[in-house]
Coordinates of C-alpha atoms in Angstrom, one line a residue:
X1 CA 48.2 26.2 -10.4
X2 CA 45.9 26.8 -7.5
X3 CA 48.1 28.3 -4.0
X4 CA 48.0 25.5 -1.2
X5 CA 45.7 26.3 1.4
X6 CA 47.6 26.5 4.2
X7 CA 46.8 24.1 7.4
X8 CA 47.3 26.4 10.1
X9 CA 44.0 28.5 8.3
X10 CA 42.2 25.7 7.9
X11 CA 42.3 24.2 11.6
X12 CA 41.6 28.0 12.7
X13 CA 38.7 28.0 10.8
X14 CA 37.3 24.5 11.8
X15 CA 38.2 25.1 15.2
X16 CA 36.2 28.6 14.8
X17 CA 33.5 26.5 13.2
X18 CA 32.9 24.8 15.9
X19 CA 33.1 27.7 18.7
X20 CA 30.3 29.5 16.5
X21 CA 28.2 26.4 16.3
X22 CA 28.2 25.3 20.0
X23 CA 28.4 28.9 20.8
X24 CA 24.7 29.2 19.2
X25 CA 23.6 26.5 20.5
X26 CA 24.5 27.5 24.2
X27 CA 23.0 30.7 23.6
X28 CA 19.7 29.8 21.8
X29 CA 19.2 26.8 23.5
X30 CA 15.7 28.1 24.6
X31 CA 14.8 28.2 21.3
X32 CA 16.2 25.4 19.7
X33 CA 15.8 22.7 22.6
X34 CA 11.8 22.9 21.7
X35 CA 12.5 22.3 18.2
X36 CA 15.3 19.6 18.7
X37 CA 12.4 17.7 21.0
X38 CA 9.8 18.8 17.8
X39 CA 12.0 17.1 15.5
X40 CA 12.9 14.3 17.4
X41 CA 9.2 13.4 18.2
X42 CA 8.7 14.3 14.6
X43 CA 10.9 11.4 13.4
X44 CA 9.5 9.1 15.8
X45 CA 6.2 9.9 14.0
X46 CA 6.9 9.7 10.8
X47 CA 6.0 5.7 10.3
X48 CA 2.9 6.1 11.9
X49 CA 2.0 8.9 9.9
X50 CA 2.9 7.6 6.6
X51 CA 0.9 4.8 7.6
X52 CA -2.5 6.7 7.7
X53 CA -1.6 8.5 4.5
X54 CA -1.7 5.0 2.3
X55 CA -5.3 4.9 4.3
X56 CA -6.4 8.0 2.2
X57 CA -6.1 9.8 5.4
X58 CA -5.2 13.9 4.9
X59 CA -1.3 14.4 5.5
X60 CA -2.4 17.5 8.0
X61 CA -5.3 15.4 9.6
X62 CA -2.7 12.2 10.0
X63 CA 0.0 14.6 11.8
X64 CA -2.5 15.6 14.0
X65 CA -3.8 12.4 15.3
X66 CA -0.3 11.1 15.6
X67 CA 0.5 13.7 18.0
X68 CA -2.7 13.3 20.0
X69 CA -2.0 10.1 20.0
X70 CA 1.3 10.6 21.5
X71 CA -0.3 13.1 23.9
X72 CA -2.7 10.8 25.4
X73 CA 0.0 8.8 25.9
X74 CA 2.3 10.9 28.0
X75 CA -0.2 11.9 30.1
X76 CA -1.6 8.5 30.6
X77 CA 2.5 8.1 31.9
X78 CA 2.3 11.2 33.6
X79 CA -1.0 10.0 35.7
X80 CA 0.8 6.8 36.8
X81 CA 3.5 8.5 38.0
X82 CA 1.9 10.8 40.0
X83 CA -0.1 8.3 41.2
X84 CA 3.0 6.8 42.4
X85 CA 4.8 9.6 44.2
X86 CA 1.8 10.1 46.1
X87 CA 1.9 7.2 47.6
X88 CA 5.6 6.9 47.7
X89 CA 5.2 10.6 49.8
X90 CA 2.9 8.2 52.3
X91 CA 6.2 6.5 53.7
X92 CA 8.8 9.8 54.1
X93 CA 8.0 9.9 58.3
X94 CA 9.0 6.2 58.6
X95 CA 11.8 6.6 56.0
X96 CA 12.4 9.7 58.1
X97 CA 12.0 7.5 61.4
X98 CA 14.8 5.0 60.1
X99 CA 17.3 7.3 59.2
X100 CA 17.6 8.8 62.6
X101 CA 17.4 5.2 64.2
X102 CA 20.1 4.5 61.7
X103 CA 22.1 7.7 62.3
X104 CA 21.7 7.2 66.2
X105 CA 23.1 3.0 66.3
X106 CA 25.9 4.9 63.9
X107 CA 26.9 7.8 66.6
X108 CA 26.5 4.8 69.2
X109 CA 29.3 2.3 67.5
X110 CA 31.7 5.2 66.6
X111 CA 31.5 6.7 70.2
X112 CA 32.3 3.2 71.5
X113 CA 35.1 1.7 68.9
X114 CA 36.9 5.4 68.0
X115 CA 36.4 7.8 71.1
X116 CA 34.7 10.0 69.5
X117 CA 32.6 12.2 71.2
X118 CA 28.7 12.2 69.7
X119 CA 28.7 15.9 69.3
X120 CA 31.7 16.3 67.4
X121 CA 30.0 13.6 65.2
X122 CA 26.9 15.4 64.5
X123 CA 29.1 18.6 64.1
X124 CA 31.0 16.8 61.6
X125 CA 27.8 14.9 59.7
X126 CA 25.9 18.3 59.9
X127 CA 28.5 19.9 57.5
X128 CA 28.9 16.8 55.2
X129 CA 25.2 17.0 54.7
X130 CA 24.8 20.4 54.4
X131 CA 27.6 20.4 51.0
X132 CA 25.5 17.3 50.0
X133 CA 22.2 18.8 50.2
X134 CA 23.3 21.7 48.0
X135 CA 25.2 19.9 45.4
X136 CA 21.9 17.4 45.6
X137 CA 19.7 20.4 45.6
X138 CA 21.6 22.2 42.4
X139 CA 20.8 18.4 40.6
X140 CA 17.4 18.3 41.6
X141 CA 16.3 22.0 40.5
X142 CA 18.2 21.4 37.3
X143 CA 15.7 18.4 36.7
X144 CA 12.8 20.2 37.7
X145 CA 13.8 23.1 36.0
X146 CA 14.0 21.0 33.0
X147 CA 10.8 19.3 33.7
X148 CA 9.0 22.9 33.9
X149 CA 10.5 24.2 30.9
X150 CA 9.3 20.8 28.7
X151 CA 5.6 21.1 30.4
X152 CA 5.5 25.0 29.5
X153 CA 6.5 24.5 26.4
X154 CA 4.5 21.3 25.8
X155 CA 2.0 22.8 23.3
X156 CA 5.1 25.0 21.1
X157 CA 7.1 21.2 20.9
X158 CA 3.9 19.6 20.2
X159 CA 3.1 22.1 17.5
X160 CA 6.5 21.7 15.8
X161 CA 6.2 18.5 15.6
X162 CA 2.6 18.5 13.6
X163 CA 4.0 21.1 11.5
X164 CA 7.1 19.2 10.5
X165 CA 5.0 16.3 10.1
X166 CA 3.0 18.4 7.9
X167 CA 5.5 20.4 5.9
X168 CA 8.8 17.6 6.2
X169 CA 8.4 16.9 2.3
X170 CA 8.8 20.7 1.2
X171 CA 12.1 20.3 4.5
X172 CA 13.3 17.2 2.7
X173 CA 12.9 19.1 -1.1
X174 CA 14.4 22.3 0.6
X175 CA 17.5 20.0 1.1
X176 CA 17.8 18.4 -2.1
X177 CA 18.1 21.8 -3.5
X178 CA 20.5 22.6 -1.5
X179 CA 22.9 19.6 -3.0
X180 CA 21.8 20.5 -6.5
X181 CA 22.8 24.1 -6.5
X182 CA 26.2 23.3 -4.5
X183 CA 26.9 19.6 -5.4
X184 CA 25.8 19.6 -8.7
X185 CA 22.8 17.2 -10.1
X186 CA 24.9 13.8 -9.9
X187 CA 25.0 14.0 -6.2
X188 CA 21.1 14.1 -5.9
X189 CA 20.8 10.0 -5.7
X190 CA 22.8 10.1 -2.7
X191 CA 21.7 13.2 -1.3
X192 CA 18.1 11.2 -1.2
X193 CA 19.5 8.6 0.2
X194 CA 21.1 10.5 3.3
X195 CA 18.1 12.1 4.0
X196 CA 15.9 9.1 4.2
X197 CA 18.8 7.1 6.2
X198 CA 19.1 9.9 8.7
X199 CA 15.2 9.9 8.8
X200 CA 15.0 5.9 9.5
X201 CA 18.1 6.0 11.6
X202 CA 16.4 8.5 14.4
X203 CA 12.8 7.2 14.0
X204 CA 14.6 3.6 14.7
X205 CA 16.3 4.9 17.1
X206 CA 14.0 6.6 19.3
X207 CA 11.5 3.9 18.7
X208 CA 14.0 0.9 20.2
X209 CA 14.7 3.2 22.7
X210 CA 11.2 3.5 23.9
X211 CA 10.4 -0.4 23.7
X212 CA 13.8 -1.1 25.8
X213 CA 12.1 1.4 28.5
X214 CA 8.8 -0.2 27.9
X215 CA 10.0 -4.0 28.2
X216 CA 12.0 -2.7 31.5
X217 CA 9.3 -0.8 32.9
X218 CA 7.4 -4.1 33.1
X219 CA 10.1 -6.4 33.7
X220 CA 11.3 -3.9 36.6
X221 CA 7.7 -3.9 38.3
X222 CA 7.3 -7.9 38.3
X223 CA 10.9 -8.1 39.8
X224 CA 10.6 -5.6 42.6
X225 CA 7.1 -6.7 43.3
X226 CA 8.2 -10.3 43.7
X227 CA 11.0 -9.0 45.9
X228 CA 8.5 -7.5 47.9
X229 CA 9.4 -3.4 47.0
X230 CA 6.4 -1.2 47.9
X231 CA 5.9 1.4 45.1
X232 CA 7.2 -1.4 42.6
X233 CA 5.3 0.4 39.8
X234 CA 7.1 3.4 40.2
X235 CA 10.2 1.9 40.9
X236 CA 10.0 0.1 38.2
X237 CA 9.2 2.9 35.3
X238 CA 11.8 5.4 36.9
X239 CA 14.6 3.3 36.4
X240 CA 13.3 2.5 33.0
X241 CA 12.9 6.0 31.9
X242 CA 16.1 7.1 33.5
X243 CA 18.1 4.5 31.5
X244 CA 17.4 6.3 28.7
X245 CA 20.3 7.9 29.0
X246 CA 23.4 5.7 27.8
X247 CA 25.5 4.6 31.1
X248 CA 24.7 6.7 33.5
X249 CA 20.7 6.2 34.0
X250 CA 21.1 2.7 34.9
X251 CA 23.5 3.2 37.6
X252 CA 21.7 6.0 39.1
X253 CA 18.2 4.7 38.6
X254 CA 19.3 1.2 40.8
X255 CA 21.0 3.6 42.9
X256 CA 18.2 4.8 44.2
X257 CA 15.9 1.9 44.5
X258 CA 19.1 0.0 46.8
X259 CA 19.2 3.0 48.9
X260 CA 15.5 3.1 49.3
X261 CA 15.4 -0.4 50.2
X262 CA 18.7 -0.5 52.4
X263 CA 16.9 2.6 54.2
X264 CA 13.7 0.8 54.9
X265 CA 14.4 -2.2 55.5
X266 CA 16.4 -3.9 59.0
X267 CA 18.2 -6.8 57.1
X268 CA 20.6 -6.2 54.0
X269 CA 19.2 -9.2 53.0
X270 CA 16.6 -7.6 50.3
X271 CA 18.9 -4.8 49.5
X272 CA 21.7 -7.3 47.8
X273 CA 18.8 -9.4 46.2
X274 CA 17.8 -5.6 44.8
X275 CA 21.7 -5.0 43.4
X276 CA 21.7 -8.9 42.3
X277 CA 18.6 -8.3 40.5
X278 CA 19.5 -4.8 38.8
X279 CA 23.0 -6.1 37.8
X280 CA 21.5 -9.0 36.1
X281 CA 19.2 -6.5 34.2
X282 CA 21.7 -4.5 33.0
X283 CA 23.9 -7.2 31.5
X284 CA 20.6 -8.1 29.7
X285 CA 19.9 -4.6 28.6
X286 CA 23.9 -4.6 27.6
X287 CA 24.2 -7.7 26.0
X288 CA 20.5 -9.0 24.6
X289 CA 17.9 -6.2 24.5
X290 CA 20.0 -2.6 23.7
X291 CA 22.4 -4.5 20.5
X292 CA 19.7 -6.1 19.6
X293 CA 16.6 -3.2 19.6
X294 CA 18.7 -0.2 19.2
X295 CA 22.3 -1.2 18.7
X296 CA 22.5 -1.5 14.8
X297 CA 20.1 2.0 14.2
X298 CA 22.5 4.2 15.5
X299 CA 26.2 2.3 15.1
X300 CA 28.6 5.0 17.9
X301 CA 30.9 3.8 19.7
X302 CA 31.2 3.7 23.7
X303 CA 33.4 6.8 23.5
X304 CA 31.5 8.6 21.3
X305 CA 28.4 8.1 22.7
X306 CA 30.0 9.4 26.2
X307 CA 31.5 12.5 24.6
X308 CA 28.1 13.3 23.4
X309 CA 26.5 12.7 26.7
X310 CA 28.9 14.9 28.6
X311 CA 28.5 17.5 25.9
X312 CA 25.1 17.4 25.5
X313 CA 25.1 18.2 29.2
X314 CA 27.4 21.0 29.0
X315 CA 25.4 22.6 26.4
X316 CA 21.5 21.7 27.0
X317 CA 21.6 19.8 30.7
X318 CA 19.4 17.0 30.8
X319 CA 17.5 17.6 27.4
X320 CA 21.7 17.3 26.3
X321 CA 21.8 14.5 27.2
X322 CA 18.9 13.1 25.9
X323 CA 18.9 14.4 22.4
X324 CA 23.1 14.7 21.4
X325 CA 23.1 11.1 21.7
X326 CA 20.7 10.4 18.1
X327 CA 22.3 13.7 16.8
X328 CA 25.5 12.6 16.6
X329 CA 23.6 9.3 15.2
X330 CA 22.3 11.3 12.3
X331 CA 25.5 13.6 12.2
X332 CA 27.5 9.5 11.2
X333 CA 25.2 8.9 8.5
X334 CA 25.9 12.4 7.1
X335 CA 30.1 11.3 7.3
X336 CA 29.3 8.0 6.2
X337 CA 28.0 9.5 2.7
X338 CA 30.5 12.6 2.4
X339 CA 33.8 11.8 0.8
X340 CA 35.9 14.4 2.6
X341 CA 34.1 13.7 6.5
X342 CA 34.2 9.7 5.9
X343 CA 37.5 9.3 8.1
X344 CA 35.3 10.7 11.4
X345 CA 32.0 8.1 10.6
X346 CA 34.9 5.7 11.0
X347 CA 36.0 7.4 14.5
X348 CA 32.5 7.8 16.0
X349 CA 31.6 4.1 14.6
X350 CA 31.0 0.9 17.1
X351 CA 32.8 -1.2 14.3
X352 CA 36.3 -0.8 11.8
X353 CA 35.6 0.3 8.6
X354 CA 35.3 -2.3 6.0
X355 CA 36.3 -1.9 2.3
X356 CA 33.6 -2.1 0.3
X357 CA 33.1 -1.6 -3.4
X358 CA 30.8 1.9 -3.7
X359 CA 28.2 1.6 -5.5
X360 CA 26.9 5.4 -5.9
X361 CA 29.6 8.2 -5.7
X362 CA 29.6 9.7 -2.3
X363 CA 28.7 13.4 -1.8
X364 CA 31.6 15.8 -2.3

């Protein structure tokens, strides 16, 4: 009779498990971040690519013009944008000029309702800003940090990602392998199976979550242009891009737009209509365009999701964010089909678990 494991061990070891893993991926993350992009855009790819194959087009020649393809298109993004913040950098000295006026009318009413002399105002403002400016100024050259390490290593992720393009059957027979040396051959079915899921589930995925930031982008620049925002294009895209990431890049996108708005304009008239308008798109995006685009690919709950949002931050910053989201995606399928790690698909799921007969034994 075999000794009982004992569960003490067995939680040390997990719990080690998982102080190794995230340990590595702390430590490494200037490697791996490149190739977690690679294989991200990779997955992404992989429709359109299999698509020119069935047009007798060479697998090598077909990875290649799908990430050209892609190329073109980021920088096509990248010239609008830039376009934009140009212009946008035209209006800083009256954006400047209305924050002193506004800053002035404010010393004015709290001299005259609180006593208050101006100077110990300013004294006071001078320190609340300087504590904001550096916590703002960490948050900024994070992003720009991030920004500069994804343009200098623009050609090494867009090389991974031809190359896995190129080379993802012998990754995808490297796996199977794997299962028949350690799982034995009746596993292989589903073994398949998880590999092509996980391969539809990220490619779905990342494709919904581009057409929700496409359809916003637009929808976002006809609204604030009706409104009557200046820089409506730019607007526009940078809250769609920046609700990419789940909860948070809504808020802060709209954030920014109502302060830019309350900032330069003298009635708060247009600012509500801004909030108004912005709340009413993110009910849609909540309700209509996220469950119905991207909300049955990647199945995680609200908790979940935020755990991996906060982790991924903790670990990778912004790229974290970005990227743990359809991990953790991929990571449920995985659970889904192993016997022993079904109980935490369950726990990360956006729905109970329902009994259903199985048709193929799961992975053990």
């Amino acid at each position: 009779m075999p000794p009982k494991s004992n569960p003490v061990a067995r939680f040390n070891e997990v719990l080690f498990f998982l102080v190794l893993v995230f340990g590595i991926l702390y430590v490494a993350k200037s490697f791996l971040i490149p190739v977690a992009i690679g294989g991200m855009m990779a997955m992404l790819l992989v429709p359109l690519c299999r698509r020119l194959e069935k047009w007798k087009i060479p697998r090598g020649f077909s990875a290649i013009i799908c990430v050209l393809l892609l190329l073109l298109l980021l920088l096509g993004v990248c010239y609008l944008l830039i376009n934009q913040v140009v212009a946008l950098g035209k209006d800083l000295p009256m954006i400047g000029a209305k924050l002193n006026e506004m800053l002035n009318s404010g010393h004015d009413y709290i001299s005259e309702h609180f006593q208050l002399p101006v100077d110990q105002q300013k004294a006071y403002l001078q320190n609340q800003i300087t504590g904001l400016t550096n916590l703002a100024g960490k948050f900024v050259g994070d992003i720009f940090r991030s920004l500069l390490s994804l343009l200098v290593h623009l050609l090494i992720i867009f090389a991974y990602t031809a190359l896995l393009l190129i080379y993802r059957r012998r990754i995808k027979n490297f796996v199977l392998d794997l299962v028949r040396r350690y799982a034995g051959r009746t596993s292989l079915d589903e073994a398949h199976d998880v590999v092509r899921k996980t391969t539809d589930v990220a490619s779905a995925y990342l494709a919904g979550v581009c057409m929700v930031a496409l359809i916003f982008s637009v929808i976002n620049t006809i609204g604030l242009a009706i409104i009557g925002i200046e820089n409506a294009l730019f607007f526009g895209m940078m809250v769609a891009f920046i609700n990419i990431i789940p909860y948070i890049g809504s808020v802060a996108g709209s954030s920014i737009v109502i302060l830019y708005t309350f900032i330069t304009r003298d009635t708060l008239v247009t600012p509500i209509i801004v909030a108004l308008f912005f709340i009413v798109m993110q009910q849609i995006d909540s309700y209509i365009l996220t469950p119905k685009i991207t909300g049955g690919k990647i199945a995680l709950n609200a908790l979940a999701t935020l755990m991996a949002l906060l982790l991924g931050n903790l670990v990778w910053g912004v790229a974290g964010m970005i990227l743990f989201v359809p991990f953790l995606g991929v990571t449920k399928v995985i659970f889904d089909h192993v016997e022993s790690l079904k109980p935490f698909g369950t726990l990360i799921g956006d729905r109970d678990a329902k009994s259903k007969a199985e048709k193929k034994p799961a992975i053990r």
